[in-house]
Short mmCIF file of C-alpha atoms in Angstrom, two decimals:
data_model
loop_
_atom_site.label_atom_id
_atom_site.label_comp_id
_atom_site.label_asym_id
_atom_site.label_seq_id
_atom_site.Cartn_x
_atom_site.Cartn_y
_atom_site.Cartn_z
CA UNK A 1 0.00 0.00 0.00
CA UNK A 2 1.38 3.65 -0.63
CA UNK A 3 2.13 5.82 1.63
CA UNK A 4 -0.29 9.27 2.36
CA UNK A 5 1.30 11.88 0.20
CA UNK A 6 0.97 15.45 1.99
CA UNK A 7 1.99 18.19 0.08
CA UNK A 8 -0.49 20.32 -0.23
CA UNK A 9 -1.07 22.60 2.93
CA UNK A 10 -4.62 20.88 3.40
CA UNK A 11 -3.04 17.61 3.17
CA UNK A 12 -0.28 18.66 5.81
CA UNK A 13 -3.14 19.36 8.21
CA UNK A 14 -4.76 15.81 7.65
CA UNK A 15 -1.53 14.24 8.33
CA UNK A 16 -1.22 16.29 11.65
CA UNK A 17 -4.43 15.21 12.76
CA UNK A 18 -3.15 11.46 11.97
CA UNK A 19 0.23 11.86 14.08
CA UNK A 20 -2.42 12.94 17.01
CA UNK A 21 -4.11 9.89 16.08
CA UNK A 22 -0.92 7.52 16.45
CA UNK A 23 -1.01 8.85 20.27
CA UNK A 24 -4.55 9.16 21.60
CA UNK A 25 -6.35 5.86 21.32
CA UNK A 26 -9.84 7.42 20.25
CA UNK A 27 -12.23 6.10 17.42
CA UNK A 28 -12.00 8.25 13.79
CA UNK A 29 -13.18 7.78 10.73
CA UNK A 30 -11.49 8.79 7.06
CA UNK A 31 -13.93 10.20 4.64
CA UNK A 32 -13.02 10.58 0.99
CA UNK A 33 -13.98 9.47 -2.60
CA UNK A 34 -12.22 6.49 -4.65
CA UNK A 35 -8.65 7.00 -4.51
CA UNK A 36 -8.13 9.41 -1.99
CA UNK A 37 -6.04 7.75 -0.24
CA UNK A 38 -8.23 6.99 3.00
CA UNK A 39 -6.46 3.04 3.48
CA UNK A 40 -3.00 4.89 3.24
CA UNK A 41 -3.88 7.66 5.69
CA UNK A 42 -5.92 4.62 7.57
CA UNK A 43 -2.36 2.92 7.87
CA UNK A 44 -0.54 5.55 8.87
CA UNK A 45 -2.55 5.82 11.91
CA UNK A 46 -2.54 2.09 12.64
CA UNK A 47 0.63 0.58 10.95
CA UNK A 48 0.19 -2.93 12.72
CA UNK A 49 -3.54 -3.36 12.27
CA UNK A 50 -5.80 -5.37 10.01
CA UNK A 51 -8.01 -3.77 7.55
CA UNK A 52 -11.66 -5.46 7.52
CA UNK A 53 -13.95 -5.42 5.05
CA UNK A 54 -17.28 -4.49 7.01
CA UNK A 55 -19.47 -6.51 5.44
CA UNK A 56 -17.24 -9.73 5.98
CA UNK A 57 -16.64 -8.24 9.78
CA UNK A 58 -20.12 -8.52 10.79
CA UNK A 59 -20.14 -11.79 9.25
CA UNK A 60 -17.69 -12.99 11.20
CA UNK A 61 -19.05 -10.80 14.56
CA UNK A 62 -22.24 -12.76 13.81
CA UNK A 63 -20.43 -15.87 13.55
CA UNK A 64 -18.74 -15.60 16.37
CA UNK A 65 -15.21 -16.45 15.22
CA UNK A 66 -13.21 -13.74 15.44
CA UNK A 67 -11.04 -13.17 18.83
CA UNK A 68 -10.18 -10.22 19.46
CA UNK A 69 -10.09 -8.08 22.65
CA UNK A 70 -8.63 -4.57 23.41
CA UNK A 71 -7.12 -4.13 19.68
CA UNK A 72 -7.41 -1.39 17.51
CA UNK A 73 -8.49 -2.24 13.90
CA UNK A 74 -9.19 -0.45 10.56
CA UNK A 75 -12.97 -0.72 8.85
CA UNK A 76 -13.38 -0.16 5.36
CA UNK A 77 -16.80 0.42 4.19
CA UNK A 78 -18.37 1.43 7.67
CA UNK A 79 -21.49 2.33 5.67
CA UNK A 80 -21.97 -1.10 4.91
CA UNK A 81 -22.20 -2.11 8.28
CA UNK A 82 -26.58 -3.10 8.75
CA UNK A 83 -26.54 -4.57 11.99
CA UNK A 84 -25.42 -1.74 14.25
CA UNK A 85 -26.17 -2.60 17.46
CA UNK A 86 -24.35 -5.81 17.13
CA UNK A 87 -21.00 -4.52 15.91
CA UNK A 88 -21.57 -1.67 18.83
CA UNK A 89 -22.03 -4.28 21.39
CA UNK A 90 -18.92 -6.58 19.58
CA UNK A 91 -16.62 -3.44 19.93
CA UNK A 92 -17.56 -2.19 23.56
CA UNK A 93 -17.37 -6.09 25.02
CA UNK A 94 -14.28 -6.65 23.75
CA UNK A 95 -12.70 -2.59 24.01
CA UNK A 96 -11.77 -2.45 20.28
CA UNK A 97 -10.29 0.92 18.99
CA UNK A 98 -11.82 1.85 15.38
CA UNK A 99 -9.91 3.52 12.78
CA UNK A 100 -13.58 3.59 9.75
CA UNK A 101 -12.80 4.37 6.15
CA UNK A 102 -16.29 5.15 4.16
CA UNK A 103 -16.99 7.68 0.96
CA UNK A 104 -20.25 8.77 2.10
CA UNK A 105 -21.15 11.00 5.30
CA UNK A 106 -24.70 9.57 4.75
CA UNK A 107 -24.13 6.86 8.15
CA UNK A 108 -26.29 5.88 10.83
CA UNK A 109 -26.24 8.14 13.73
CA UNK A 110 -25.00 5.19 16.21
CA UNK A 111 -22.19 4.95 14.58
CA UNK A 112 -21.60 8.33 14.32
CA UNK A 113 -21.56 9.08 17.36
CA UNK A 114 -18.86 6.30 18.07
CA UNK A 115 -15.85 8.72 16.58
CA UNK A 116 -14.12 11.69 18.11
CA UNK A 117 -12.65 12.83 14.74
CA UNK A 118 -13.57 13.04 11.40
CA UNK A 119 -10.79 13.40 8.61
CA UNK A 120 -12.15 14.49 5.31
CA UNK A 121 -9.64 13.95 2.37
CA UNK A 122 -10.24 15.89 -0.65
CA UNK A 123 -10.11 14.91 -4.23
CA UNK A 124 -6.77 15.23 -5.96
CA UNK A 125 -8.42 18.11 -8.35
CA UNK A 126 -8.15 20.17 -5.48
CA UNK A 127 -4.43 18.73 -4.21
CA UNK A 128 -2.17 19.83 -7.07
CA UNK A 129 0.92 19.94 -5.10
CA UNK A 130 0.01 16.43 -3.81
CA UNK A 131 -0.87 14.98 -7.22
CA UNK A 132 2.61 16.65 -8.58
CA UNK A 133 4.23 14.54 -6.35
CA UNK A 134 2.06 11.16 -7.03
CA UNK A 135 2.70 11.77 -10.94
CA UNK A 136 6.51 11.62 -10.25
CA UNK A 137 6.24 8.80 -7.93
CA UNK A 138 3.61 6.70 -10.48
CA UNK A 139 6.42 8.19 -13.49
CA UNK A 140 8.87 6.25 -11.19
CA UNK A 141 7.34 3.21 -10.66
CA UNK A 142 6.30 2.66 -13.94
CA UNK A 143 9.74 2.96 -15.38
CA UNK A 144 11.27 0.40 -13.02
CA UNK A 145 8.55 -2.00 -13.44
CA UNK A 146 7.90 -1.87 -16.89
CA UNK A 147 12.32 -1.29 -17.39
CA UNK A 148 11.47 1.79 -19.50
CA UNK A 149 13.53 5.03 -19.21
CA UNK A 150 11.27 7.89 -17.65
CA UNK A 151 9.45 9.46 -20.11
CA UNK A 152 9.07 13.23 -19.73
CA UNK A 153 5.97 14.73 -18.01
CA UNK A 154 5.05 16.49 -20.62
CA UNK A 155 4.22 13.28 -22.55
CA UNK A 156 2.59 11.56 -19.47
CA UNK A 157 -1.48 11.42 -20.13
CA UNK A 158 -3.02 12.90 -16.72
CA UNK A 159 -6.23 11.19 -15.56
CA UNK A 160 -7.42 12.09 -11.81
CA UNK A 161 -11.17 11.30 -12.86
CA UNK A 162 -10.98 8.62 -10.03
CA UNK A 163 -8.23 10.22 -8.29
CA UNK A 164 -5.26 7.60 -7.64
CA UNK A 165 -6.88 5.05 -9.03
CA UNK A 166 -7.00 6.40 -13.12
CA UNK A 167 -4.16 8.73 -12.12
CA UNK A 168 -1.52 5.05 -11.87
CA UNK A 169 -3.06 3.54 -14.60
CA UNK A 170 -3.21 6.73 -16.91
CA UNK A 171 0.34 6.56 -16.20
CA UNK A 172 0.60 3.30 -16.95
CA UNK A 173 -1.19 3.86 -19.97
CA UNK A 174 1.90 6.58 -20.88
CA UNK A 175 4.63 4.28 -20.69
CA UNK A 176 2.77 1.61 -22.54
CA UNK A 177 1.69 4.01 -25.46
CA UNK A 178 5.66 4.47 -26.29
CA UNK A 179 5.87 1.03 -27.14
CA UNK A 180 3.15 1.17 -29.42
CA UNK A 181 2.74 1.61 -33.23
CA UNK A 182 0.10 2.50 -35.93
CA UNK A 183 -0.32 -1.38 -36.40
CA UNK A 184 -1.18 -1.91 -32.44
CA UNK A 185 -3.41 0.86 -32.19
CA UNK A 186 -5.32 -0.17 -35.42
CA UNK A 187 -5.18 -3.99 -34.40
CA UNK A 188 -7.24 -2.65 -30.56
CA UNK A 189 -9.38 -0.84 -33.11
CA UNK A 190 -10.42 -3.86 -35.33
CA UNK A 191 -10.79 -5.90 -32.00
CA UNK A 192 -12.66 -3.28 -30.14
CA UNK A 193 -14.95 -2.38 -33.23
CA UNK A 194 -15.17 -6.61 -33.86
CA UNK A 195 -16.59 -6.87 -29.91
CA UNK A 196 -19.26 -3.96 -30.35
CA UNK A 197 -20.55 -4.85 -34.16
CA UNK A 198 -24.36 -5.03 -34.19
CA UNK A 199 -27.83 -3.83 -35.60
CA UNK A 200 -27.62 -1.72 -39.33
CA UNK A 201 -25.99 1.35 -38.35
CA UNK A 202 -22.80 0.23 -36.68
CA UNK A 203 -20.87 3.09 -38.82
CA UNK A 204 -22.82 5.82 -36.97
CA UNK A 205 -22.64 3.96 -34.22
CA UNK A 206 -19.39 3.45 -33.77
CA UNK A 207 -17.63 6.43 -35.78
CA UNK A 208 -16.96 8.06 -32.67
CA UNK A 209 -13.69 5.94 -31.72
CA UNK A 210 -11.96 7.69 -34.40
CA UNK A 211 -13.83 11.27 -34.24
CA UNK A 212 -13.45 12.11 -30.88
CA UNK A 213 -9.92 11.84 -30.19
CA UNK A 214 -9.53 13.61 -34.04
CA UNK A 215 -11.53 16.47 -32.25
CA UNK A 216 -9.88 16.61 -28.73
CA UNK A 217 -6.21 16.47 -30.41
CA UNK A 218 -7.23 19.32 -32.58
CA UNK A 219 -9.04 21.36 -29.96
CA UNK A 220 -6.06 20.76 -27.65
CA UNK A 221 -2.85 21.40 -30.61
CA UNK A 222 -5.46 24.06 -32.86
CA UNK A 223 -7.08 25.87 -29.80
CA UNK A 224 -9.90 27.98 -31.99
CA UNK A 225 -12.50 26.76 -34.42
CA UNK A 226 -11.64 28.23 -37.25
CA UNK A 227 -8.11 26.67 -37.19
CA UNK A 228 -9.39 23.55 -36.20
CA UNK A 229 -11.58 23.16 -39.15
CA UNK A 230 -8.82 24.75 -41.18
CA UNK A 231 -6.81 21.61 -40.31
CA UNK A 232 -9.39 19.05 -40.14
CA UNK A 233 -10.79 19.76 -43.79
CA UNK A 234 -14.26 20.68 -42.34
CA UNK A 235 -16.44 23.32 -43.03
CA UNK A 236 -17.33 25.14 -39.46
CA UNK A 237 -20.89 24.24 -39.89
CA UNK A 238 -20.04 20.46 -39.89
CA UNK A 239 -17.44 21.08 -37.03
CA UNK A 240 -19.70 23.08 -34.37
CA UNK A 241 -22.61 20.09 -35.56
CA UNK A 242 -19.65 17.25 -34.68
CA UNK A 243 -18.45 19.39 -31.32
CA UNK A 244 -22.27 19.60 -30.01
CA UNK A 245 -22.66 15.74 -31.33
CA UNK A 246 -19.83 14.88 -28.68
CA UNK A 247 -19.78 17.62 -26.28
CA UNK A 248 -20.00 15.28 -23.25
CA UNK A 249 -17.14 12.56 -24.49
CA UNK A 250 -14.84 15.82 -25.32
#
């Protein structure tokens, strides 16, 4: 697991409030979307402890075969916990410590009220010095494992849609795209198009795989309209039609 980049000022604060954590044994719980790093941060606090899924922890609560008693353990997917008052009881009898991890604030009062601090991570759109540093360390890895030489930044495709998650494997993607040619990209084509053939108006259909990175490399390189249909061959009637046609994929 990777460790909790804090760059960012916001992110500097976050990790104070986890050093706090390592020393006062009180419940928290690590809000966040995908990718946020909430299991990292989660870690950081607890180095030692088990993560649980919650769903197979009240399982096993229920089932009575897990042992534990005055531990402190990490719960991913505390919103998926349905049978509150047992894990309440479970954690009380047996003085466990909670460290939660859930995306949504939408959680049953009880087990709100079990945490003393709340640590809200935000997306990496609004970490840049944080996501600098995760690009260089993704760059790094990347290299090694795939035994590539770095590849500059400025040629790295950017993705933090889903935060860390698309951010490593848009990375990824980077390193892999040096290695390939016209004939791999058209060979994923033919397979892709092969997969997704069907009805009488697959051409329509399916014209978009080529005509929307056509129009988001142009937009990006060409910046106005005019030059963009300039270079394309298009008339700007046809181009504004195709831009609206697409708007949400561009």
């Amino acid at each position: 697991m990777q460790e909790y980049i804090a760059k960012d000022s916001i992110s500097k604060e976050i990790l104070n409030s986890a050093k706090l954590l390592q020393a006062v044994e009180v419940n928290a719980l690590i809000l966040g979307e995908n990718g946020v790093g909430k299991k990292s941060l989660a870690k950081y606090i607890l180095p030692r402890s088990e993560i649980y899924e919650a769903k197979n922890l009240q399982k096993d609560i229920a089932d009575e075969v897990l042992i534990l008693q005055n531990e402190a353990i990490i719960v991913d997917k505390i919103n998926e916990i349905t049978n509150i008052d047992l894990f309440l009881k479970w954690i009380d009898e047996n003085s466990i410590r909670v460290i939660a991890i859930s995306q949504t604030e939408n959680l049953n009062q009880k087990i709100k009220d079990i945490f003393s601090i709340n640590l809200e991570i935000p997306n990496l759109s609004k970490r840049e010095e944080d996501t600098k540093a995760l690009i260089n360390k993704f760059s790094q890895e990347a290299s090694s494992i795939l035994d590539m030489p770095l590849i500059p930044q400025s040629k790295l495709i950017i993705n933090i849609s889903n935060n860390t998650h698309s951010l490593r494997k848009s990375i990824y993607f980077s390193y892999l795209f040096e290695t390939i040619g016209e004939h791999e990209i058209l060979m994923f084509l033919e397979k892709y198009i092969s997969e997704n053939l069907s009805g009488d108006n697959s051409y329509k259909d399916l014209s978009y795989i080529f005509e929307v990175p056509l129009l988001k490399a142009s937009t990006k390189k060409y910046k106005s309209q005019v030059q963009v249909a300039k270079h394309l061959g298009l008339n700007r009637i046809t181009l504004r039609k195709k831009l609206e046609i697409y708007k949400d994929l561009l």
